Amino acid sequence: MTAIDARTGPPRPSAPLGVTDLSTPAEQVLLAATAENFPVASRLLPARLREHLNAIYVFGRLVDDIGDEAPGDRLALLGELGADLELIWSGGEPKLPVHQTLARTVRACDLPAEPFRRLVEANRQDQVVTRYDTYDDLLHYCTLSADPIGRMVLGVFGLATPARIALSDRICTALQLAEHFQDVAEDLAMGRIYVPLEDLEAFGVTEADLAAPVASPAVRHLMAFEVARARTLLDQGAPLVGLVGGRLRLAMAGFVGGGRAALDAIRRADYDMLGGTPKAPKSRVAAFAAIALVQTWLPGAGAAARAAGTAATNIPPTGAAAAAAGTDVHSAEGAK
């Protein structure tokens, strides 16, 4: 489950039938966009940009649905998808319809391969990894499953500078963490735990506690800690809103506001996610988004945003996250 699934409101309906088939036309995969919590490509945007954002969406949607829902050998399917994806950058012509659409966007916007490779790798990892020992291990996963989406979007808008990428990574990771913390019970039912095992041990929480119908005091304390950590990451990335302009600024404010609303929903549920996913009403999402937008208009906000972006590029990730940030996933796969 990757960032394409992150939500702030009610769960989206099941994707259209056939979306886990590699031969699915891009137009059919795009049908799932109507159920997403944020517009995939706002009609306020120029047609060219909508086309590129839709191409990125259908790629991410297909990869994620194969990783989460496809019958049969998912690793084999992801391997086939990954091999066809590489043709976009090697000068060949991809065979899969979704990749044929994506190729036009990649070439028009000069997008690098790495974010797309990482998203495939995240879904490969989901097939074999169901627990994360440390917080740094979880951040490593987010560099594969979440951060690529923001990098792709910045690339489409021609805004993929180091400062913006560093801030975007923080927002995307925070949104991924929020989704994981909302869905503790749902993920456990699928055999996965995205709360670091070191944190469970530190707070005296067992897997059986996470399977209970109501959160114990220990579980609530643990989740309050995790939510605070995700909120810090989101706040660190929020200055990105002031480093983009036009309608993208509105969209970025919406993502920041949506993430804050999701984390706030967990807090308002008294950190009990075991009986169901805490959901943020649209009014609170809008309110948090408005705050994120207004903050960009305050005196000195522009200078503060630029300083935050510069600072973010000078704070290197640590441990496993650092390894992921400096690794070409495709090359690493080839070395195995």
Short mmCIF file of C-alpha atoms in Angstrom, two decimals:
data_model
loop_
_atom_site.label_atom_id
_atom_site.label_comp_id
_atom_site.label_asym_id
_atom_site.label_seq_id
_atom_site.Cartn_x
_atom_site.Cartn_y
_atom_site.Cartn_z
CA MET A 1 0.00 0.00 0.00
CA THR A 2 1.63 3.17 -1.17
CA ALA A 3 0.99 6.86 -1.23
CA ILE A 4 -1.47 6.65 -4.08
CA ASP A 5 -3.88 5.21 -1.49
CA ALA A 6 -3.37 7.84 1.22
CA ARG A 7 -6.71 9.24 2.28
CA THR A 8 -8.19 11.89 4.49
CA GLY A 9 -11.84 10.97 4.21
CA PRO A 10 -13.97 7.90 3.48
CA PRO A 11 -12.28 4.92 1.78
CA ARG A 12 -12.45 4.91 -1.98
CA PRO A 13 -14.59 2.23 -3.62
CA SER A 14 -12.90 -0.78 -5.17
CA ALA A 15 -11.02 -0.02 -8.35
CA PRO A 16 -12.77 -0.95 -11.60
CA LEU A 17 -12.69 -4.60 -12.59
CA GLY A 18 -9.63 -5.51 -14.61
CA VAL A 19 -7.38 -2.83 -13.15
CA THR A 20 -4.92 -5.50 -11.98
CA ASP A 21 -4.44 -6.73 -15.54
CA LEU A 22 -1.25 -5.37 -17.08
CA SER A 23 -3.04 -4.93 -20.40
CA THR A 24 -5.68 -2.61 -18.90
CA PRO A 25 -6.10 0.55 -21.02
CA ALA A 26 -5.04 3.78 -19.32
CA GLU A 27 -8.57 5.15 -19.76
CA GLN A 28 -10.01 2.31 -17.67
CA VAL A 29 -7.48 2.76 -14.87
CA LEU A 30 -8.28 6.46 -14.83
CA LEU A 31 -11.88 5.68 -13.88
CA ALA A 32 -10.66 5.09 -10.33
CA ALA A 33 -9.65 8.76 -10.08
CA THR A 34 -13.26 9.82 -9.52
CA ALA A 35 -13.20 8.07 -6.13
CA GLU A 36 -10.01 9.69 -4.87
CA ASN A 37 -10.16 12.21 -2.05
CA PHE A 38 -8.28 14.90 -3.98
CA PRO A 39 -8.74 15.72 -7.67
CA VAL A 40 -6.07 13.86 -9.60
CA ALA A 41 -5.90 16.63 -12.19
CA SER A 42 -8.02 19.71 -11.53
CA ARG A 43 -10.04 21.00 -14.46
CA LEU A 44 -8.67 24.42 -13.56
CA LEU A 45 -5.30 23.29 -14.90
CA PRO A 46 -4.33 23.56 -18.57
CA ALA A 47 -5.20 20.47 -20.61
CA ARG A 48 -1.52 19.64 -21.14
CA LEU A 49 -0.84 19.46 -17.41
CA ARG A 50 -4.01 17.47 -16.75
CA GLU A 51 -2.89 14.93 -19.32
CA HIS A 52 0.51 14.52 -17.67
CA LEU A 53 -0.88 14.25 -14.14
CA ASN A 54 -3.41 11.66 -15.30
CA ALA A 55 -0.60 9.65 -16.90
CA ILE A 56 1.28 9.61 -13.59
CA TYR A 57 -1.88 8.69 -11.71
CA VAL A 58 -2.76 5.71 -13.90
CA PHE A 59 0.79 4.38 -13.59
CA GLY A 60 0.74 4.65 -9.79
CA ARG A 61 -2.79 3.28 -9.55
CA LEU A 62 -2.00 0.23 -11.68
CA VAL A 63 1.27 -0.53 -9.87
CA ASP A 64 -0.39 -0.21 -6.48
CA ASP A 65 -3.44 -2.29 -7.35
CA ILE A 66 -1.21 -5.05 -8.71
CA GLY A 67 0.85 -4.96 -5.52
CA ASP A 68 -2.22 -5.06 -3.26
CA GLU A 69 -4.91 -6.94 -5.14
CA ALA A 70 -3.71 -8.93 -8.16
CA PRO A 71 -4.37 -12.67 -8.07
CA GLY A 72 -1.49 -15.03 -8.74
CA ASP A 73 2.22 -14.22 -8.61
CA ARG A 74 2.37 -10.49 -7.88
CA LEU A 75 6.16 -10.41 -7.89
CA ALA A 76 6.19 -11.86 -11.39
CA LEU A 77 3.63 -9.30 -12.55
CA LEU A 78 5.62 -6.46 -11.00
CA GLY A 79 8.76 -7.81 -12.66
CA GLU A 80 7.05 -7.79 -16.04
CA LEU A 81 5.75 -4.29 -15.40
CA GLY A 82 9.19 -3.07 -14.31
CA ALA A 83 10.90 -4.48 -17.39
CA ASP A 84 8.39 -2.82 -19.70
CA LEU A 85 8.75 0.46 -17.78
CA GLU A 86 12.49 0.56 -18.49
CA LEU A 87 11.83 0.71 -22.22
CA ILE A 88 10.68 4.31 -21.81
CA TRP A 89 14.22 5.43 -20.90
CA SER A 90 16.21 2.90 -22.92
CA GLY A 91 14.87 4.13 -26.24
CA GLY A 92 12.44 1.28 -26.82
CA GLU A 93 8.67 1.31 -27.08
CA PRO A 94 6.79 -0.07 -24.06
CA LYS A 95 4.13 -2.68 -24.71
CA LEU A 96 1.76 -1.94 -21.81
CA PRO A 97 -0.96 0.63 -22.56
CA VAL A 98 -0.40 2.53 -19.30
CA HIS A 99 3.31 2.84 -20.12
CA GLN A 100 2.61 4.00 -23.64
CA THR A 101 0.62 6.89 -22.17
CA LEU A 102 3.26 7.52 -19.51
CA ALA A 103 6.05 7.59 -22.12
CA ARG A 104 4.58 10.70 -23.71
CA THR A 105 4.58 12.49 -20.36
CA VAL A 106 8.10 11.35 -19.44
CA ARG A 107 9.50 12.61 -22.73
CA ALA A 108 7.53 15.86 -22.77
CA CYS A 109 8.54 16.75 -19.19
CA ASP A 110 11.98 15.10 -19.24
CA LEU A 111 11.19 13.07 -16.11
CA PRO A 112 13.89 10.80 -14.63
CA ALA A 113 13.33 7.08 -14.20
CA GLU A 114 14.21 6.83 -10.52
CA PRO A 115 10.87 7.86 -8.94
CA PHE A 116 8.98 5.41 -11.15
CA ARG A 117 11.40 2.60 -10.34
CA ARG A 118 11.01 3.28 -6.65
CA LEU A 119 7.25 2.96 -6.79
CA VAL A 120 7.55 -0.47 -8.40
CA GLU A 121 10.15 -1.45 -5.81
CA ALA A 122 7.84 -0.38 -2.96
CA ASN A 123 5.21 -2.79 -4.21
CA ARG A 124 7.77 -5.54 -4.56
CA GLN A 125 8.75 -4.90 -0.96
CA ASP A 126 5.11 -5.17 0.13
CA GLN A 127 5.08 -8.77 -1.08
CA VAL A 128 7.89 -9.87 1.24
CA VAL A 129 8.06 -7.37 4.12
CA THR A 130 5.18 -7.21 6.61
CA ARG A 131 6.94 -5.64 9.62
CA TYR A 132 9.40 -2.75 10.09
CA ASP A 133 11.84 -3.08 12.95
CA THR A 134 12.74 0.59 13.31
CA TYR A 135 11.37 4.02 12.43
CA ASP A 136 14.28 4.45 10.04
CA ASP A 137 13.27 1.25 8.25
CA LEU A 138 9.78 2.70 7.84
CA LEU A 139 11.23 5.95 6.47
CA HIS A 140 13.23 3.88 3.99
CA TYR A 141 9.98 2.33 2.78
CA CYS A 142 8.42 5.79 2.43
CA THR A 143 11.29 6.91 0.19
CA LEU A 144 10.07 4.19 -2.18
CA SER A 145 6.31 4.32 -1.69
CA ALA A 146 5.53 7.98 -1.01
CA ASP A 147 8.24 10.45 -1.96
CA PRO A 148 8.26 9.55 -5.69
CA ILE A 149 4.76 10.93 -6.18
CA GLY A 150 5.72 14.45 -5.13
CA ARG A 151 8.87 14.32 -7.23
CA MET A 152 6.86 13.31 -10.30
CA VAL A 153 4.38 16.15 -9.81
CA LEU A 154 7.13 18.73 -9.34
CA GLY A 155 8.76 17.41 -12.49
CA VAL A 156 5.58 17.86 -14.52
CA PHE A 157 5.41 21.50 -13.40
CA GLY A 158 9.12 22.03 -14.07
CA LEU A 159 9.75 22.84 -10.40
CA ALA A 160 11.91 19.92 -9.26
CA THR A 161 14.66 21.92 -7.57
CA PRO A 162 16.62 20.34 -4.68
CA ALA A 163 14.92 22.60 -2.12
CA ARG A 164 11.41 21.83 -3.33
CA ILE A 165 12.17 18.10 -3.56
CA ALA A 166 13.47 18.02 0.01
CA LEU A 167 10.30 19.67 1.30
CA SER A 168 8.06 17.54 -0.90
CA ASP A 169 9.67 14.38 0.45
CA ARG A 170 8.73 15.41 3.98
CA ILE A 171 5.12 16.08 3.02
CA CYS A 172 4.79 12.81 1.11
CA THR A 173 6.37 10.76 3.89
CA ALA A 174 4.09 12.41 6.46
CA LEU A 175 1.01 11.66 4.34
CA GLN A 176 2.10 8.04 4.03
CA LEU A 177 2.61 7.77 7.78
CA ALA A 178 -0.80 9.33 8.42
CA GLU A 179 -2.39 6.74 6.17
CA HIS A 180 -0.58 3.91 7.97
CA PHE A 181 -1.58 5.19 11.39
CA GLN A 182 -5.21 5.61 10.35
CA ASP A 183 -5.30 2.06 9.01
CA VAL A 184 -3.61 0.05 11.77
CA ALA A 185 -6.55 -2.36 12.08
CA GLU A 186 -7.05 -2.70 8.32
CA ASP A 187 -3.36 -3.33 7.70
CA LEU A 188 -3.19 -5.92 10.49
CA ALA A 189 -6.09 -7.77 8.90
CA MET A 190 -3.92 -7.97 5.76
CA GLY A 191 -1.01 -9.31 7.84
CA ARG A 192 0.97 -6.04 7.85
CA ILE A 193 2.10 -3.70 10.61
CA TYR A 194 3.52 -0.32 9.67
CA VAL A 195 4.11 0.89 13.24
CA PRO A 196 7.81 0.30 14.00
CA LEU A 197 8.36 -2.76 16.19
CA GLU A 198 10.88 -0.84 18.30
CA ASP A 199 8.10 1.60 19.19
CA LEU A 200 5.69 -1.20 20.10
CA GLU A 201 8.31 -2.57 22.47
CA ALA A 202 9.10 0.84 23.95
CA PHE A 203 5.43 1.49 24.76
CA GLY A 204 4.71 -2.06 25.94
CA VAL A 205 2.33 -2.81 23.06
CA THR A 206 1.94 -6.27 21.55
CA GLU A 207 0.49 -7.34 18.22
CA ALA A 208 -2.43 -8.78 20.18
CA ASP A 209 -3.10 -5.28 21.54
CA LEU A 210 -3.37 -4.00 17.96
CA ALA A 211 -5.90 -6.74 17.18
CA ALA A 212 -8.18 -5.72 20.06
CA PRO A 213 -11.52 -4.01 19.29
CA VAL A 214 -10.61 -0.98 21.42
CA ALA A 215 -7.22 0.65 21.93
CA SER A 216 -5.65 0.20 25.35
CA PRO A 217 -4.01 3.14 27.15
CA ALA A 218 -0.62 1.83 25.96
CA VAL A 219 -1.78 1.78 22.32
CA ARG A 220 -3.17 5.31 22.64
CA HIS A 221 0.11 6.59 24.06
CA LEU A 222 2.01 4.89 21.26
CA MET A 223 -0.19 6.40 18.57
CA ALA A 224 -0.02 9.85 20.12
CA PHE A 225 3.75 9.57 19.79
CA GLU A 226 3.56 8.43 16.16
CA VAL A 227 1.05 11.13 15.20
CA ALA A 228 3.24 13.84 16.74
CA ARG A 229 6.22 12.58 14.79
CA ALA A 230 4.29 12.58 11.52
CA ARG A 231 2.94 16.06 12.24
CA THR A 232 6.48 17.33 12.74
CA LEU A 233 7.49 15.99 9.33
CA LEU A 234 4.43 17.56 7.73
CA ASP A 235 5.15 20.91 9.33
CA GLN A 236 8.75 20.74 8.12
CA GLY A 237 7.56 20.21 4.55
CA ALA A 238 4.70 22.75 4.64
CA PRO A 239 6.85 25.70 3.44
CA LEU A 240 6.73 24.06 0.00
CA VAL A 241 3.29 25.63 -0.40
CA GLY A 242 4.97 29.03 -0.53
CA LEU A 243 7.61 27.90 -3.03
CA VAL A 244 5.15 27.07 -5.80
CA GLY A 245 2.62 29.32 -7.45
CA GLY A 246 -0.73 29.41 -9.16
CA ARG A 247 -3.06 26.45 -8.95
CA LEU A 248 -0.27 24.16 -7.78
CA ARG A 249 -0.09 26.25 -4.62
CA LEU A 250 -3.78 25.55 -4.01
CA ALA A 251 -3.19 21.84 -4.57
CA MET A 252 -0.19 21.75 -2.24
CA ALA A 253 -2.14 23.59 0.45
CA GLY A 254 -4.83 20.95 0.02
CA PHE A 255 -2.37 18.11 0.56
CA VAL A 256 -0.84 19.74 3.63
CA GLY A 257 -4.27 20.53 4.99
CA GLY A 258 -5.50 17.03 4.24
CA GLY A 259 -2.56 15.50 6.08
CA ARG A 260 -3.09 17.72 9.09
CA ALA A 261 -6.79 16.90 9.08
CA ALA A 262 -6.06 13.17 8.93
CA LEU A 263 -3.69 13.35 11.88
CA ASP A 264 -6.16 15.56 13.73
CA ALA A 265 -8.87 12.94 13.13
CA ILE A 266 -6.74 10.37 14.93
CA ARG A 267 -6.28 12.81 17.80
CA ARG A 268 -10.02 13.54 17.93
CA ALA A 269 -10.66 9.79 18.11
CA ASP A 270 -8.47 9.78 21.24
CA TYR A 271 -5.87 7.80 19.28
CA ASP A 272 -8.14 4.76 18.95
CA MET A 273 -7.99 3.50 15.35
CA LEU A 274 -8.77 -0.12 16.14
CA GLY A 275 -12.52 0.10 15.75
CA GLY A 276 -12.29 1.77 12.35
CA THR A 277 -10.39 4.38 10.37
CA PRO A 278 -10.67 7.87 11.90
CA LYS A 279 -11.96 10.13 9.14
CA ALA A 280 -11.63 13.87 8.73
CA PRO A 281 -14.80 15.62 7.54
CA LYS A 282 -14.39 17.70 4.41
CA SER A 283 -15.00 20.87 6.39
CA ARG A 284 -11.94 20.27 8.53
CA VAL A 285 -9.82 19.35 5.51
CA ALA A 286 -10.86 22.64 3.91
CA ALA A 287 -10.13 24.58 7.09
CA PHE A 288 -6.65 23.13 7.47
CA ALA A 289 -5.96 23.73 3.77
CA ALA A 290 -7.04 27.35 4.10
CA ILE A 291 -4.68 27.83 7.02
CA ALA A 292 -1.78 26.38 5.02
CA LEU A 293 -2.59 28.75 2.17
CA VAL A 294 -3.03 31.85 4.33
CA GLN A 295 0.29 31.20 6.02
CA THR A 296 2.01 31.77 2.67
CA TRP A 297 0.63 35.33 2.58
CA LEU A 298 1.98 36.39 5.97
CA PRO A 299 4.79 38.98 6.05
CA GLY A 300 8.13 37.28 5.63
CA ALA A 301 6.55 33.96 4.63
CA GLY A 302 8.36 33.85 1.30
CA ALA A 303 11.79 34.33 2.83
CA ALA A 304 10.99 31.80 5.54
CA ALA A 305 9.91 29.26 2.93
CA ARG A 306 13.10 29.71 0.93
CA ALA A 307 15.17 29.33 4.11
CA ALA A 308 13.26 26.17 5.03
CA GLY A 309 13.92 24.71 1.60
CA THR A 310 17.61 25.48 1.84
CA ALA A 311 17.77 24.00 5.33
CA ALA A 312 15.95 20.86 4.22
CA THR A 313 18.52 20.17 1.52
CA ASN A 314 21.27 20.44 4.16
CA ILE A 315 19.71 17.92 6.55
CA PRO A 316 20.68 14.49 5.20
CA PRO A 317 18.50 11.47 5.92
CA THR A 318 19.97 8.92 8.29
CA GLY A 319 20.50 5.19 8.31
CA ALA A 320 18.32 3.19 5.95
CA ALA A 321 16.63 6.30 4.62
CA ALA A 322 20.00 7.66 3.56
CA ALA A 323 20.79 4.43 1.80
CA ALA A 324 17.51 4.58 -0.08
CA ALA A 325 17.99 8.20 -1.02
CA GLY A 326 21.34 7.45 -2.61
CA THR A 327 20.45 4.18 -4.29
CA ASP A 328 19.43 3.63 -7.88
CA VAL A 329 16.74 0.99 -7.36
CA HIS A 330 17.05 -0.43 -10.85
CA SER A 331 20.82 -0.86 -10.50
CA ALA A 332 20.38 -2.45 -7.09
CA GLU A 333 17.85 -4.89 -8.47
CA GLY A 334 20.17 -5.82 -11.29
CA ALA A 335 22.95 -6.57 -8.82
CA LYS A 336 20.88 -9.12 -6.91
#
